[in-house]
Short mmCIF file of C-alpha atoms in Angstrom, two decimals:
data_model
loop_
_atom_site.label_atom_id
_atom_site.label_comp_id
_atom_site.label_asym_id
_atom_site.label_seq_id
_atom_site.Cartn_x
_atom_site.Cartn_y
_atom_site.Cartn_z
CA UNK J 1 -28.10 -13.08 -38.71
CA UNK J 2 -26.21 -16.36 -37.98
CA UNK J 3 -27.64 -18.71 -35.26
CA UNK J 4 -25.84 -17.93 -31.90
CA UNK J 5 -23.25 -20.32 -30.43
CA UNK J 6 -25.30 -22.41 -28.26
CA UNK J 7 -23.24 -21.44 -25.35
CA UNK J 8 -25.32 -23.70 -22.35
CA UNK J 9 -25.62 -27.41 -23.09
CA UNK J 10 -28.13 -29.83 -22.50
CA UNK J 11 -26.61 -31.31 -19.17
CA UNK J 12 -26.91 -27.02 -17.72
CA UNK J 13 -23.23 -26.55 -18.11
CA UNK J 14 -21.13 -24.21 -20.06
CA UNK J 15 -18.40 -24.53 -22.66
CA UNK J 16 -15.88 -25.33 -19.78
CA UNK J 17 -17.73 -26.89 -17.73
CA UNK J 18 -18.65 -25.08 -15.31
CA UNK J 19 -22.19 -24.50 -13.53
CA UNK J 20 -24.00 -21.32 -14.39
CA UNK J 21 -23.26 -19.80 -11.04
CA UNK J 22 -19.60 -20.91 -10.77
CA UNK J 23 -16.42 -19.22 -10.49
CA UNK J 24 -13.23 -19.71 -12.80
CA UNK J 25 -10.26 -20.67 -10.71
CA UNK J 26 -8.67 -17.69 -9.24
CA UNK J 27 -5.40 -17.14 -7.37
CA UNK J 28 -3.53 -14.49 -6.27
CA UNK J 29 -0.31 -13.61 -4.81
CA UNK J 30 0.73 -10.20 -2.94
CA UNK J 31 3.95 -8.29 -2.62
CA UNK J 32 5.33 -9.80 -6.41
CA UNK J 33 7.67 -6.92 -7.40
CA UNK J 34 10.43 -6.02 -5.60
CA UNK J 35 10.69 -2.11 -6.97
CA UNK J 36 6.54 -1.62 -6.66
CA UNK J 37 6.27 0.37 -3.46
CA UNK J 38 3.07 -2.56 -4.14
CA UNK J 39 2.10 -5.45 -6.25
CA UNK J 40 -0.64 -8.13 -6.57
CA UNK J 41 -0.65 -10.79 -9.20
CA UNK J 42 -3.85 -12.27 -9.60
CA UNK J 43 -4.75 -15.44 -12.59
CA UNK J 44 -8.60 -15.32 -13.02
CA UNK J 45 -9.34 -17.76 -15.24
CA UNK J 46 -7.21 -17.60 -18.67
CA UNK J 47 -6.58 -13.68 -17.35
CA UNK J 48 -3.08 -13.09 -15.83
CA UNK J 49 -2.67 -9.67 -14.40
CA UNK J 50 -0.29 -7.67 -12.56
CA UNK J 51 -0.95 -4.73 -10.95
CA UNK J 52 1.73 -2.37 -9.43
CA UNK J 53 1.24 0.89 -6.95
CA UNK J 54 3.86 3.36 -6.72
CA UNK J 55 3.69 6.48 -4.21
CA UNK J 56 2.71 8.38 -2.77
CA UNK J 57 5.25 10.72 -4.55
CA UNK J 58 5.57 14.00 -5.93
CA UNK J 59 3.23 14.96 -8.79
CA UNK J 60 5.14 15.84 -12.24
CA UNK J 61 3.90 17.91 -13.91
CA UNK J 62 3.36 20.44 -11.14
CA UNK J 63 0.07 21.98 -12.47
CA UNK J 64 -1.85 18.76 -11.87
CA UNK J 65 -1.09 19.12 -7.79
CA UNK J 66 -4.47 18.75 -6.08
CA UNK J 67 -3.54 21.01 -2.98
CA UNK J 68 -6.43 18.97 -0.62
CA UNK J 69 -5.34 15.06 -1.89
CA UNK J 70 -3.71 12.66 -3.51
CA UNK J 71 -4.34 12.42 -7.26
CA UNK J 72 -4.82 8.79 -8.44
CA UNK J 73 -3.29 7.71 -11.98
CA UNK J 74 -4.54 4.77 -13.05
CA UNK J 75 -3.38 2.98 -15.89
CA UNK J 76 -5.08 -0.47 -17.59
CA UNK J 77 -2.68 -1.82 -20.57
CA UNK J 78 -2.70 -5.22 -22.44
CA UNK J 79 0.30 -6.42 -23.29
CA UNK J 80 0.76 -6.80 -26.94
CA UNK J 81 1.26 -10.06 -26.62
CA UNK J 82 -2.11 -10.82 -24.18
CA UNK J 83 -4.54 -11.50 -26.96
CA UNK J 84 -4.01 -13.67 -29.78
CA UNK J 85 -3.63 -11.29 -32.56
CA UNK J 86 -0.86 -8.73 -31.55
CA UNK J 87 -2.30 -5.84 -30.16
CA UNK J 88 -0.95 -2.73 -30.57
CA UNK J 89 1.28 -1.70 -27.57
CA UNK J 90 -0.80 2.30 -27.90
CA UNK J 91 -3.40 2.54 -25.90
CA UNK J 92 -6.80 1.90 -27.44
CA UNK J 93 -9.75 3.63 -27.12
CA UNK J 94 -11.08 1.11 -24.38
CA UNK J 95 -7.65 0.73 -22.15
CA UNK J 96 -8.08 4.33 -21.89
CA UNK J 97 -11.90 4.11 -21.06
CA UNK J 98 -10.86 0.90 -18.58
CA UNK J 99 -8.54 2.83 -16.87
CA UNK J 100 -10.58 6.00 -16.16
CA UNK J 101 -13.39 3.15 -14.37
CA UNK J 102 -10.75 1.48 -12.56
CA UNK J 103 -9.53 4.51 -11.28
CA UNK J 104 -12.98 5.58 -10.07
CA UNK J 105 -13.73 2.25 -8.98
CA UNK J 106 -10.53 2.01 -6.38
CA UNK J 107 -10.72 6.06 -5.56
CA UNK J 108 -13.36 5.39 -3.44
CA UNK J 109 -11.59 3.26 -1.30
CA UNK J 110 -8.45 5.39 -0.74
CA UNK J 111 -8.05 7.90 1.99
CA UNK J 112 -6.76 10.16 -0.69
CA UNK J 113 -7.48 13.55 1.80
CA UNK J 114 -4.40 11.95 3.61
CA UNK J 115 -2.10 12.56 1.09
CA UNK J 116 -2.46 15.89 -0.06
CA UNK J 117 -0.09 17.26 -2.91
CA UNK J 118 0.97 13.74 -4.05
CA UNK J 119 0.56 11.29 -6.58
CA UNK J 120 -0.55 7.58 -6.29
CA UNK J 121 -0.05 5.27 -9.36
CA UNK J 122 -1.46 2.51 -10.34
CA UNK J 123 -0.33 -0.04 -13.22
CA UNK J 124 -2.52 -2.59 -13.92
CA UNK J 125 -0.94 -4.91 -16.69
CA UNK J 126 -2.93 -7.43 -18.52
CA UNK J 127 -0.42 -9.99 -19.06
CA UNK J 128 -2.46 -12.45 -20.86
CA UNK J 129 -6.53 -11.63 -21.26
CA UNK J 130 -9.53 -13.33 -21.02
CA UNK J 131 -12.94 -12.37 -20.13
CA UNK J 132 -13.53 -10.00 -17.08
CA UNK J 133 -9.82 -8.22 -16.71
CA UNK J 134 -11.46 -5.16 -15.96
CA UNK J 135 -12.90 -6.90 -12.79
CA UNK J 136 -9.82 -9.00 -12.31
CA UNK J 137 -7.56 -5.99 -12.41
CA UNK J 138 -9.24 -3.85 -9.87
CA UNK J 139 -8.99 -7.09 -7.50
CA UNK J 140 -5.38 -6.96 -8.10
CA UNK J 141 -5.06 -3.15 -7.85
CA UNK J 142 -6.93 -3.27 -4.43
CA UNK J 143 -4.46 -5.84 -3.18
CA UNK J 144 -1.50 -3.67 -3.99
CA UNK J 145 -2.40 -0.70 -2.93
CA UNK J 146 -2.68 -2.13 0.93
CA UNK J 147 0.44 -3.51 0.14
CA UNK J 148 1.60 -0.30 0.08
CA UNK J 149 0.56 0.93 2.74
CA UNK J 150 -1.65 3.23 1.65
CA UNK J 151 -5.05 4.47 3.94
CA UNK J 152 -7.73 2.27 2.65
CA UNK J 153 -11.60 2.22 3.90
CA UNK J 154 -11.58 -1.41 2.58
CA UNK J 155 -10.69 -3.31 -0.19
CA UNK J 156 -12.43 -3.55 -3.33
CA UNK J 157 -13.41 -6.53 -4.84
CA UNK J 158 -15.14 -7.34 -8.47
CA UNK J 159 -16.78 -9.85 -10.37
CA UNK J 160 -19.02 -9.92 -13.56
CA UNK J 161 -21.81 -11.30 -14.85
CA UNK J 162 -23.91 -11.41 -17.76
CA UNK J 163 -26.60 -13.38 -19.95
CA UNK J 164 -25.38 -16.44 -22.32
CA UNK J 165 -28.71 -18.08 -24.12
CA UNK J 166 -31.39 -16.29 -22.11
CA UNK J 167 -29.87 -17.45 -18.38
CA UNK J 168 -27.64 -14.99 -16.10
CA UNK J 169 -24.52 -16.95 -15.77
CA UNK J 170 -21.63 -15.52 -13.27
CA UNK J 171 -18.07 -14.93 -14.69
CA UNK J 172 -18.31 -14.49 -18.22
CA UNK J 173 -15.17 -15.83 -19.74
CA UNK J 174 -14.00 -14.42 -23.30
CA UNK J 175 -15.98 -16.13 -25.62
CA UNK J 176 -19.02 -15.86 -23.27
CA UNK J 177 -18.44 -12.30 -23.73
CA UNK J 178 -18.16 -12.14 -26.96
CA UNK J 179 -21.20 -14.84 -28.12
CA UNK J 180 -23.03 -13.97 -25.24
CA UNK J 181 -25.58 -11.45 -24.91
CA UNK J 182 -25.25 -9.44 -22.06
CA UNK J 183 -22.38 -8.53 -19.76
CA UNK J 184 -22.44 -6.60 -15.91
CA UNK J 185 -19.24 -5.39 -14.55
CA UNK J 186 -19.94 -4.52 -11.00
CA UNK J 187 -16.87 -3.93 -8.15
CA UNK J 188 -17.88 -3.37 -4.32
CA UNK J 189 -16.31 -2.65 -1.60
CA UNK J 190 -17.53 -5.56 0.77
CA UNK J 191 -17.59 -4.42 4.09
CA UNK J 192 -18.70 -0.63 3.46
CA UNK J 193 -21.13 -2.67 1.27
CA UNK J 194 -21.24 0.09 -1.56
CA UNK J 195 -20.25 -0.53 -5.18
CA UNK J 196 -18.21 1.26 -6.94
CA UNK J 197 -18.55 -0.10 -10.26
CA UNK J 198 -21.45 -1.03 -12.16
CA UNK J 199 -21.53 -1.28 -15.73
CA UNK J 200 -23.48 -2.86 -18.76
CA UNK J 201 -23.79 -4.05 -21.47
CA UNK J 202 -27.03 -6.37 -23.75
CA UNK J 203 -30.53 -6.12 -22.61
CA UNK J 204 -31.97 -7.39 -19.52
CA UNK J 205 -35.12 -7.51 -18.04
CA UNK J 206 -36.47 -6.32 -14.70
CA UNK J 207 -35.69 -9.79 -13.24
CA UNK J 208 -32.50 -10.72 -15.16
CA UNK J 209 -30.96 -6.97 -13.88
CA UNK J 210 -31.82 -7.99 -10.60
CA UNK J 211 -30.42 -11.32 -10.28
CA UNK J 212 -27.11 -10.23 -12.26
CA UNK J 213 -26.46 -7.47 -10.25
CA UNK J 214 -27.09 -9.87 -6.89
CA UNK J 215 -25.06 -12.66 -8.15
CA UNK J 216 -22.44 -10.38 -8.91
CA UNK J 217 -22.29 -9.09 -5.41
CA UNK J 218 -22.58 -12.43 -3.73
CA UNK J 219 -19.23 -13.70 -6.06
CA UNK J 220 -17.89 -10.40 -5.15
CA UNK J 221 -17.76 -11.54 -1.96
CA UNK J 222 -16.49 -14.73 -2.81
CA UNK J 223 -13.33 -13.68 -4.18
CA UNK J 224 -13.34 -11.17 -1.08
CA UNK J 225 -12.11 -14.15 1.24
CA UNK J 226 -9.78 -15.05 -1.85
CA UNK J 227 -7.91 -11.64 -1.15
CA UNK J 228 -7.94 -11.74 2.48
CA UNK J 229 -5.79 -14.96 2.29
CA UNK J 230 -3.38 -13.33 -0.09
CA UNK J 231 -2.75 -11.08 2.60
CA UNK J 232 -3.19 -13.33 5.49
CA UNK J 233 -0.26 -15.09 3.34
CA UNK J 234 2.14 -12.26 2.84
CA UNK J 235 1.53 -10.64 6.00
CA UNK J 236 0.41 -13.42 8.33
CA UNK J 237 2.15 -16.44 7.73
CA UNK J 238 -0.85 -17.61 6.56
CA UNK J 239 -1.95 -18.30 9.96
CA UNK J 240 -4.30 -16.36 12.60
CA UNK J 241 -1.83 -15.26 15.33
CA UNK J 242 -2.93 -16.16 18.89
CA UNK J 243 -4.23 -13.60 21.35
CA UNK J 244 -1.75 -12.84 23.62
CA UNK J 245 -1.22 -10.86 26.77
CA UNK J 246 0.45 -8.13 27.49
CA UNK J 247 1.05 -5.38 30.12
CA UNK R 1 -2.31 -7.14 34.66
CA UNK R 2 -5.09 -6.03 32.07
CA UNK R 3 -5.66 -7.78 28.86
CA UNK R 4 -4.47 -6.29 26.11
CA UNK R 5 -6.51 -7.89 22.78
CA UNK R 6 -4.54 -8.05 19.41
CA UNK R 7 -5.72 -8.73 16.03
CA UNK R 8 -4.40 -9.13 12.45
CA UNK R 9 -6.00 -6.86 10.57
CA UNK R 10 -6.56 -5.47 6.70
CA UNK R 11 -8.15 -2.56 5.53
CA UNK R 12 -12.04 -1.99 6.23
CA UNK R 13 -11.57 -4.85 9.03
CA UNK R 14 -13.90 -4.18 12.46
CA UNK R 15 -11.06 -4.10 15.73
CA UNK R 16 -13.49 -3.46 18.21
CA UNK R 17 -16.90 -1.56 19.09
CA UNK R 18 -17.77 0.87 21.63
CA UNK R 19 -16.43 3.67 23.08
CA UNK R 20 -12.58 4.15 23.24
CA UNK R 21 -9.28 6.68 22.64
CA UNK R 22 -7.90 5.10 18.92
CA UNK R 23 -4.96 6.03 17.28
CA UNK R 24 -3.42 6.71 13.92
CA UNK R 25 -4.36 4.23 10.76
CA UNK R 26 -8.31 4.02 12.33
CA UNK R 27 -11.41 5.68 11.23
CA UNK R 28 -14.29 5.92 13.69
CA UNK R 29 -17.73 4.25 11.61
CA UNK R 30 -20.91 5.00 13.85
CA UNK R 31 -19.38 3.13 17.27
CA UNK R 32 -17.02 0.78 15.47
CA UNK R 33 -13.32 1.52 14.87
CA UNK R 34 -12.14 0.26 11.67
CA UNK R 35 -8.42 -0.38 10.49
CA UNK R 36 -7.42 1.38 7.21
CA UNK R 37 -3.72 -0.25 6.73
CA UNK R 38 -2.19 -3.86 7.19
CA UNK R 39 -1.42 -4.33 10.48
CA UNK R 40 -1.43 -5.55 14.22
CA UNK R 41 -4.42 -4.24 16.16
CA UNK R 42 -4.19 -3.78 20.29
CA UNK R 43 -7.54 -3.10 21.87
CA UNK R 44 -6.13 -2.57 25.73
CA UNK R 45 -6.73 -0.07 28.39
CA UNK R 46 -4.86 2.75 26.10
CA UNK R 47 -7.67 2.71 23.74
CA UNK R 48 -7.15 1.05 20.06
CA UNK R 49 -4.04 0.83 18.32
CA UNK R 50 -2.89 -0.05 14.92
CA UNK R 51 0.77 -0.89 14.43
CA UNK R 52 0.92 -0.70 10.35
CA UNK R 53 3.25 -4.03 8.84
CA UNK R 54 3.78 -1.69 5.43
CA UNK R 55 3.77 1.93 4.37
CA UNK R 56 5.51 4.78 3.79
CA UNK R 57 7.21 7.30 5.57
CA UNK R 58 5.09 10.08 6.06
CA UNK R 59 6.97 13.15 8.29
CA UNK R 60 5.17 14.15 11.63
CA UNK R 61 6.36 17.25 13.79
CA UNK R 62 9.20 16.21 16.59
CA UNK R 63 10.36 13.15 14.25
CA UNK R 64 14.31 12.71 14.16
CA UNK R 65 14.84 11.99 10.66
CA UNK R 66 18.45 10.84 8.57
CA UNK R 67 18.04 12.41 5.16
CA UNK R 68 20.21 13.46 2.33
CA UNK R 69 21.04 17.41 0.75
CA UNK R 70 19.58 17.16 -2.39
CA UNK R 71 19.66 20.79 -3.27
CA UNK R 72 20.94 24.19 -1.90
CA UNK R 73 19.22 27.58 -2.71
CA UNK R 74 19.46 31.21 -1.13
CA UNK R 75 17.78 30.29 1.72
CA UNK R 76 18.63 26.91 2.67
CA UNK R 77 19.20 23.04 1.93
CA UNK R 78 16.82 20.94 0.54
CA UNK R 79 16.90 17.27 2.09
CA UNK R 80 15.90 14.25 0.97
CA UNK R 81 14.00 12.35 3.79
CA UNK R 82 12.96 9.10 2.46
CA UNK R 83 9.61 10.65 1.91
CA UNK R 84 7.13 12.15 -0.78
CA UNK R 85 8.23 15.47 0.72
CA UNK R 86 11.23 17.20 0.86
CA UNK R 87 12.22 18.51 3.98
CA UNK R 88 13.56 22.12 4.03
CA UNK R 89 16.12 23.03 6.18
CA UNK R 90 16.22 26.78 6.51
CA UNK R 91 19.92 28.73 6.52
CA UNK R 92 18.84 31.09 9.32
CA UNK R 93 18.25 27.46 11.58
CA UNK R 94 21.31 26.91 11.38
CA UNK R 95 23.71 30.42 11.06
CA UNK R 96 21.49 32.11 13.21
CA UNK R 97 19.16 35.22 13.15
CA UNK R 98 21.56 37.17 11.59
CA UNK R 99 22.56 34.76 8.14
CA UNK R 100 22.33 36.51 5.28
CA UNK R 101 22.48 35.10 1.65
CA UNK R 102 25.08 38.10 1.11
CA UNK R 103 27.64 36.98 3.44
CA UNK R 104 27.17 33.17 4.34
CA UNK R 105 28.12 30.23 2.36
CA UNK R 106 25.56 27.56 2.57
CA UNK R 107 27.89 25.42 1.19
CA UNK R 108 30.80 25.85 4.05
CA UNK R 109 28.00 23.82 6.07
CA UNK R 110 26.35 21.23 4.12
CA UNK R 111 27.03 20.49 0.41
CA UNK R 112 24.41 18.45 -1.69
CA UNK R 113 25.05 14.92 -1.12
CA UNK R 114 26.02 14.90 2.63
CA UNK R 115 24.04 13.11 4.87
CA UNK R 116 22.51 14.68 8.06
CA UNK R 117 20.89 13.93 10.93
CA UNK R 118 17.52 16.71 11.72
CA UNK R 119 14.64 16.91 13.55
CA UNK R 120 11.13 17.68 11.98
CA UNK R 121 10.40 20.95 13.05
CA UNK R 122 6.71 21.35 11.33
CA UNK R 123 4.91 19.74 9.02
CA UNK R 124 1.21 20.39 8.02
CA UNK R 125 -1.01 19.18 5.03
CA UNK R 126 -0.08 22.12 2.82
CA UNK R 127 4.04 22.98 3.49
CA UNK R 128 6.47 20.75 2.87
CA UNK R 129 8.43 19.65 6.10
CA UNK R 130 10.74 22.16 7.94
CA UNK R 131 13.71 20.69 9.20
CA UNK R 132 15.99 22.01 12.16
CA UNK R 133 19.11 20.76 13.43
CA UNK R 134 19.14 22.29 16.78
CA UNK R 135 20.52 19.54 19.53
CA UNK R 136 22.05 16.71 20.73
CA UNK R 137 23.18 14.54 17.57
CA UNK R 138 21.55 16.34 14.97
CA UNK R 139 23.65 17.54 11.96
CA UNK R 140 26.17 16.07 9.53
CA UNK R 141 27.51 12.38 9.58
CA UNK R 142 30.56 12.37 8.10
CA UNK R 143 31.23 8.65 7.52
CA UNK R 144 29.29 5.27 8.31
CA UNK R 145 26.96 2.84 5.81
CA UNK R 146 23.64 3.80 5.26
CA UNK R 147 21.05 1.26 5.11
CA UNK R 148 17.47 1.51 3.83
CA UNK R 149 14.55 -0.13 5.82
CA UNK R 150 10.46 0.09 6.04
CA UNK R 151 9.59 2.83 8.52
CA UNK R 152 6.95 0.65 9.43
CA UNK R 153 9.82 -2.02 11.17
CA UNK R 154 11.90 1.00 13.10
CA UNK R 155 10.18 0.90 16.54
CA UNK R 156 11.10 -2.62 16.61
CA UNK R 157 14.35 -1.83 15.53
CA UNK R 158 15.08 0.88 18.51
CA UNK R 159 13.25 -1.47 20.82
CA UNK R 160 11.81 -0.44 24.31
CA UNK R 161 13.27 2.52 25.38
CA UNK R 162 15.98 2.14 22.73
CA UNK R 163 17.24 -1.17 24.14
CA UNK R 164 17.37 -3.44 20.97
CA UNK R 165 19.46 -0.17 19.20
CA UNK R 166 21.57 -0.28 22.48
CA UNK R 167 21.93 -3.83 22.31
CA UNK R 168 23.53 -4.00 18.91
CA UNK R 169 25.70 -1.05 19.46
CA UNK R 170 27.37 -2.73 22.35
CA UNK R 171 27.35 -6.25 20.97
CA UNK R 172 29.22 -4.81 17.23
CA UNK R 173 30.99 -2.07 18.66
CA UNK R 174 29.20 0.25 16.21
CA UNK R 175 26.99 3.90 16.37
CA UNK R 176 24.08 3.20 15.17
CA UNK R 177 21.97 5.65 13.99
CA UNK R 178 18.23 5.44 13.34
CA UNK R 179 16.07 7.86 11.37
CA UNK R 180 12.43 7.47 12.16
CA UNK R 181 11.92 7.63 8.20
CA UNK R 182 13.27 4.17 7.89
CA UNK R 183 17.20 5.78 7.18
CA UNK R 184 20.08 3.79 9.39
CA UNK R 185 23.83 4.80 9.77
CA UNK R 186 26.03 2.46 11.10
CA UNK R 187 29.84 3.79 11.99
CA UNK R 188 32.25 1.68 13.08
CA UNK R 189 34.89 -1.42 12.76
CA UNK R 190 34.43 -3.38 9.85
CA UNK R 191 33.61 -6.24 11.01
CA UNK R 192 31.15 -5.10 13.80
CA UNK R 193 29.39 -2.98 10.45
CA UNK R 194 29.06 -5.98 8.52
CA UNK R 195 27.36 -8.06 11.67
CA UNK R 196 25.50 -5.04 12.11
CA UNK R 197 23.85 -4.13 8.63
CA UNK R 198 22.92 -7.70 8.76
CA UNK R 199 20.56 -7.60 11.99
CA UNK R 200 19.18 -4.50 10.70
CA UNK R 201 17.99 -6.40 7.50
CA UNK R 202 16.80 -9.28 9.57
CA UNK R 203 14.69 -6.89 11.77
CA UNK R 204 13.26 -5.12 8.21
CA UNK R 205 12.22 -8.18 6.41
CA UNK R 206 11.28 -10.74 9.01
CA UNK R 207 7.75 -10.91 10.09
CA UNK R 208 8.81 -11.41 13.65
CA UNK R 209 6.82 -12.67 16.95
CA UNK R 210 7.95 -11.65 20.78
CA UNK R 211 11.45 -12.94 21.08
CA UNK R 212 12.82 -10.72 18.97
CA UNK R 213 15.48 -9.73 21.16
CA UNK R 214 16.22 -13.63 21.56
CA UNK R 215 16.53 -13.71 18.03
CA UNK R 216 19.18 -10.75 17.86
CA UNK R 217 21.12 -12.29 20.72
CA UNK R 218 21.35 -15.51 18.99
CA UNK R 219 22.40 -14.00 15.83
CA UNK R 220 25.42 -12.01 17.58
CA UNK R 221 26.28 -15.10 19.44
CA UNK R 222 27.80 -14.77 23.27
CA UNK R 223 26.63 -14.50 26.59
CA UNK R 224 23.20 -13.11 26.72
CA UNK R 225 24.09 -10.95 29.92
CA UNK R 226 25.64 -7.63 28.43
CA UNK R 227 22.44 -6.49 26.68
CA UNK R 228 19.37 -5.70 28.70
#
């Protein structure tokens, strides 16, 4: 087996830079497509997603009505053109795996019982990739699904960690992922404080498990406060409106 | 005068704790009310409230709606209401109790395409909306510019007791016509339609504070004394 990358060096910091515990930059923007009934754009790092909800509308084809609720199609593609090596524009084996998770990591969240006999969809659209777009896309989908209006019990938020050279680190990014040896997808919903996504991969102790899992939560909520200003922005102003008084 | 509390709010956000009447767009967690959509939240005497900022159009019972024949069968029209359900309009609603497919046209009334005016008769989780055109104002508009909005903006577009929909009738000259699915029909001169289609948009895309009216006024230009 050929050494592993040394992916931590001397000074404690990683390949880019950063701290073992730090985020990559993240921004995101609400409301980006005009014929989305909602959209989020979020850049996570080198990842640069969009995500687009459309509905509730009428389900085609009829037989896959669910008479009680909405039904929630969820769909995670890469762009052909995301990844360095031209992907193949079919979806893979993993998109389709990545979009079954998403989907039961937003369902959760969504009053779906209040839209009975309709359909909700849900693009998510990796426009360029890098580590953690499964995370990075359900931020996004969150985002534009109370953009469109739809019944939410909160928002839903997600962040990964993992192991690179025997430490957890927060926010693998793709070569992390790859050289590294462990990696913990985990989405939440922040203020319900239940997650909704937990997945893993690599071999962790007792200990490591624990503090992954934690740190993962803890950035969860860091990114939370990231999405409440994207809609504090769209919706807001960007400001806190004053109480006022009324009769 | 008793305080009325508001709060911008986004989904799984806290609006207040205790006990208290709430509204649509809140679920009840253990004693605190929570907000499910985007939105402006009022904690007042009335209870809780949650005015949504975004959403769609979903049909309630006693709704007047402005929505388009999409389709005609035996037993009546089929209108699109700006919704993810049709609304049905039956034949016998509007012929009477004694239509029959045999002898009545459905197609003298309302062809597919027209736009009409209806009021939500029913609606419940598992039957598509039932549509009835009995009363004042109700059935087919013949001319006028329809305009699209978010169904979430149409209370500020009819105003208090319809006065900002009053206001810009008077001030362009124009009917205008508001669907509480977010559907507007403006009739009139030209020149009073174009004015009026504009302050329509305004009112859908601005996120817009108290003065409101102010705003309108301003926009129409003149004397701020014919409105009210």
């Amino acid at each position: 087996m050929p050494e592993p990358k040394k992916l931590i060096g001397e000074d404690g910091r990683r390949l880019d830079g950063r701290r073992w515990d730090e985020l990559r930059p993240i921004s995101l923007e609400v409301g980006v497509l005009k014929n989305a009934d909602g959209s989020a754009y979020i850049n996570w790092g080198k990842n640069k997603i969009m995500a687009a909800v459309y509905g509730p509308k009428e389900v085609h084809p009829k037989h896959q009505v669910l008479p009680d609720r909405a039904l929630l199609r969820t769909r995670y593609h890469m762009a052909p053109f995301s990844v360095d090596e031209r992907k193949n524009p079919a979806p893979s084996r993993r998109e389709i795996e990545i979009s079954k998770v998403i989907r039961e990591a937003l369902v959760p969240a969504v009053l779906v019982e209040d839209y009975p006999r309709t359909a909700i969809e849900v693009w998510v659209e990796v426009l360029q990739s890098d580590g953690g777009s499964r995370v990075a896309g359900i931020t996004a989908a969150s985002l534009a699904l109370a953009d469109a209006g739809i019944n939410m019990r909160d928002l839903v938020v997600g962040c990964s960690c993992g192991i690179i050279d025997s430490t957890v680190v927060a926010d693998l990014d793709d070569t992390e992922d790859k050289e590294g040896s462990g990696d913990m997808p985990v989405a939440i919903m922040p203020n319900l404080n239940q997650v909704t996504l937990l997945q893993v991969d690599g071999i962790y102790t007792r200990e490591n498990f624990q503090k992954a899992f934690e740190l993962a939560i803890a950035k969860g909520r860091e990114v939370y406060s990231m999405q409440r200003d994207a809609l504090a922005k769209r919706f807001f102003s960007g400001e806190p409106q004053p109480m006022e008084e009324s009769a | 005068m008793p305080m009325v509390q508001r709060k911008q709010v986004i989904p799984g956000d806290v609006i207040a704790t205790g006990n208290h009447r709430y509204g649509s767009y809140i679920e009840k967690r253990g004693d605190e009310y929570v907000a499910l959509r985007i939105g402006l939240a009022e904690v007042g005497p009335d209870g809780v409230k949650l005015n949504p900022l975004t959403g769609p159009y979903l049909p309630r019972a006693e709704d007047q709606v402005i929505g388009k024949v999409v389709d005609i069968n035996g037993f009546g029209w089929v209108v699109d209401i700006n919704s993810c359900f049709d609304g049905f309009l039956p034949a016998s609603f509007v012929f009477g109790r004694e239509f029959s497919p045999a002898t009545h046209d459905l197609s003298s009334k309302f062809k597919v395409g027209d736009v009409i005016g209806a009021r939500i008769e029913s609606f419940d989780r598992s039957r598509d909306p039932q549509l009835s055109i009995r009363g004042e104002g109700y059935g087919k508009f013949p001319e006028g510019e329809i305009i699209k909005m978010s169904p979430t903006k149409v209370p500020r577009l009819i105003g208090r007791r319809g006065a900002m929909v009053n206001f810009i009738s008077e001030r362009t000259g124009c009917d205008v016509k508001v669907g509480q699915n977010g559907v507007v029909v403006i009739v009139g001169p030209p020149e009073g339609m174009a004015k009026a289609t504009a302050v329509v948009k305004m009112i859908d895309q601005g996120t817009h504070g108290a003065d409101l009216m102010g705003k309108v006024e301003e926009y129409l230009g003149g004397s701020s004394v014919a409105g009210a």
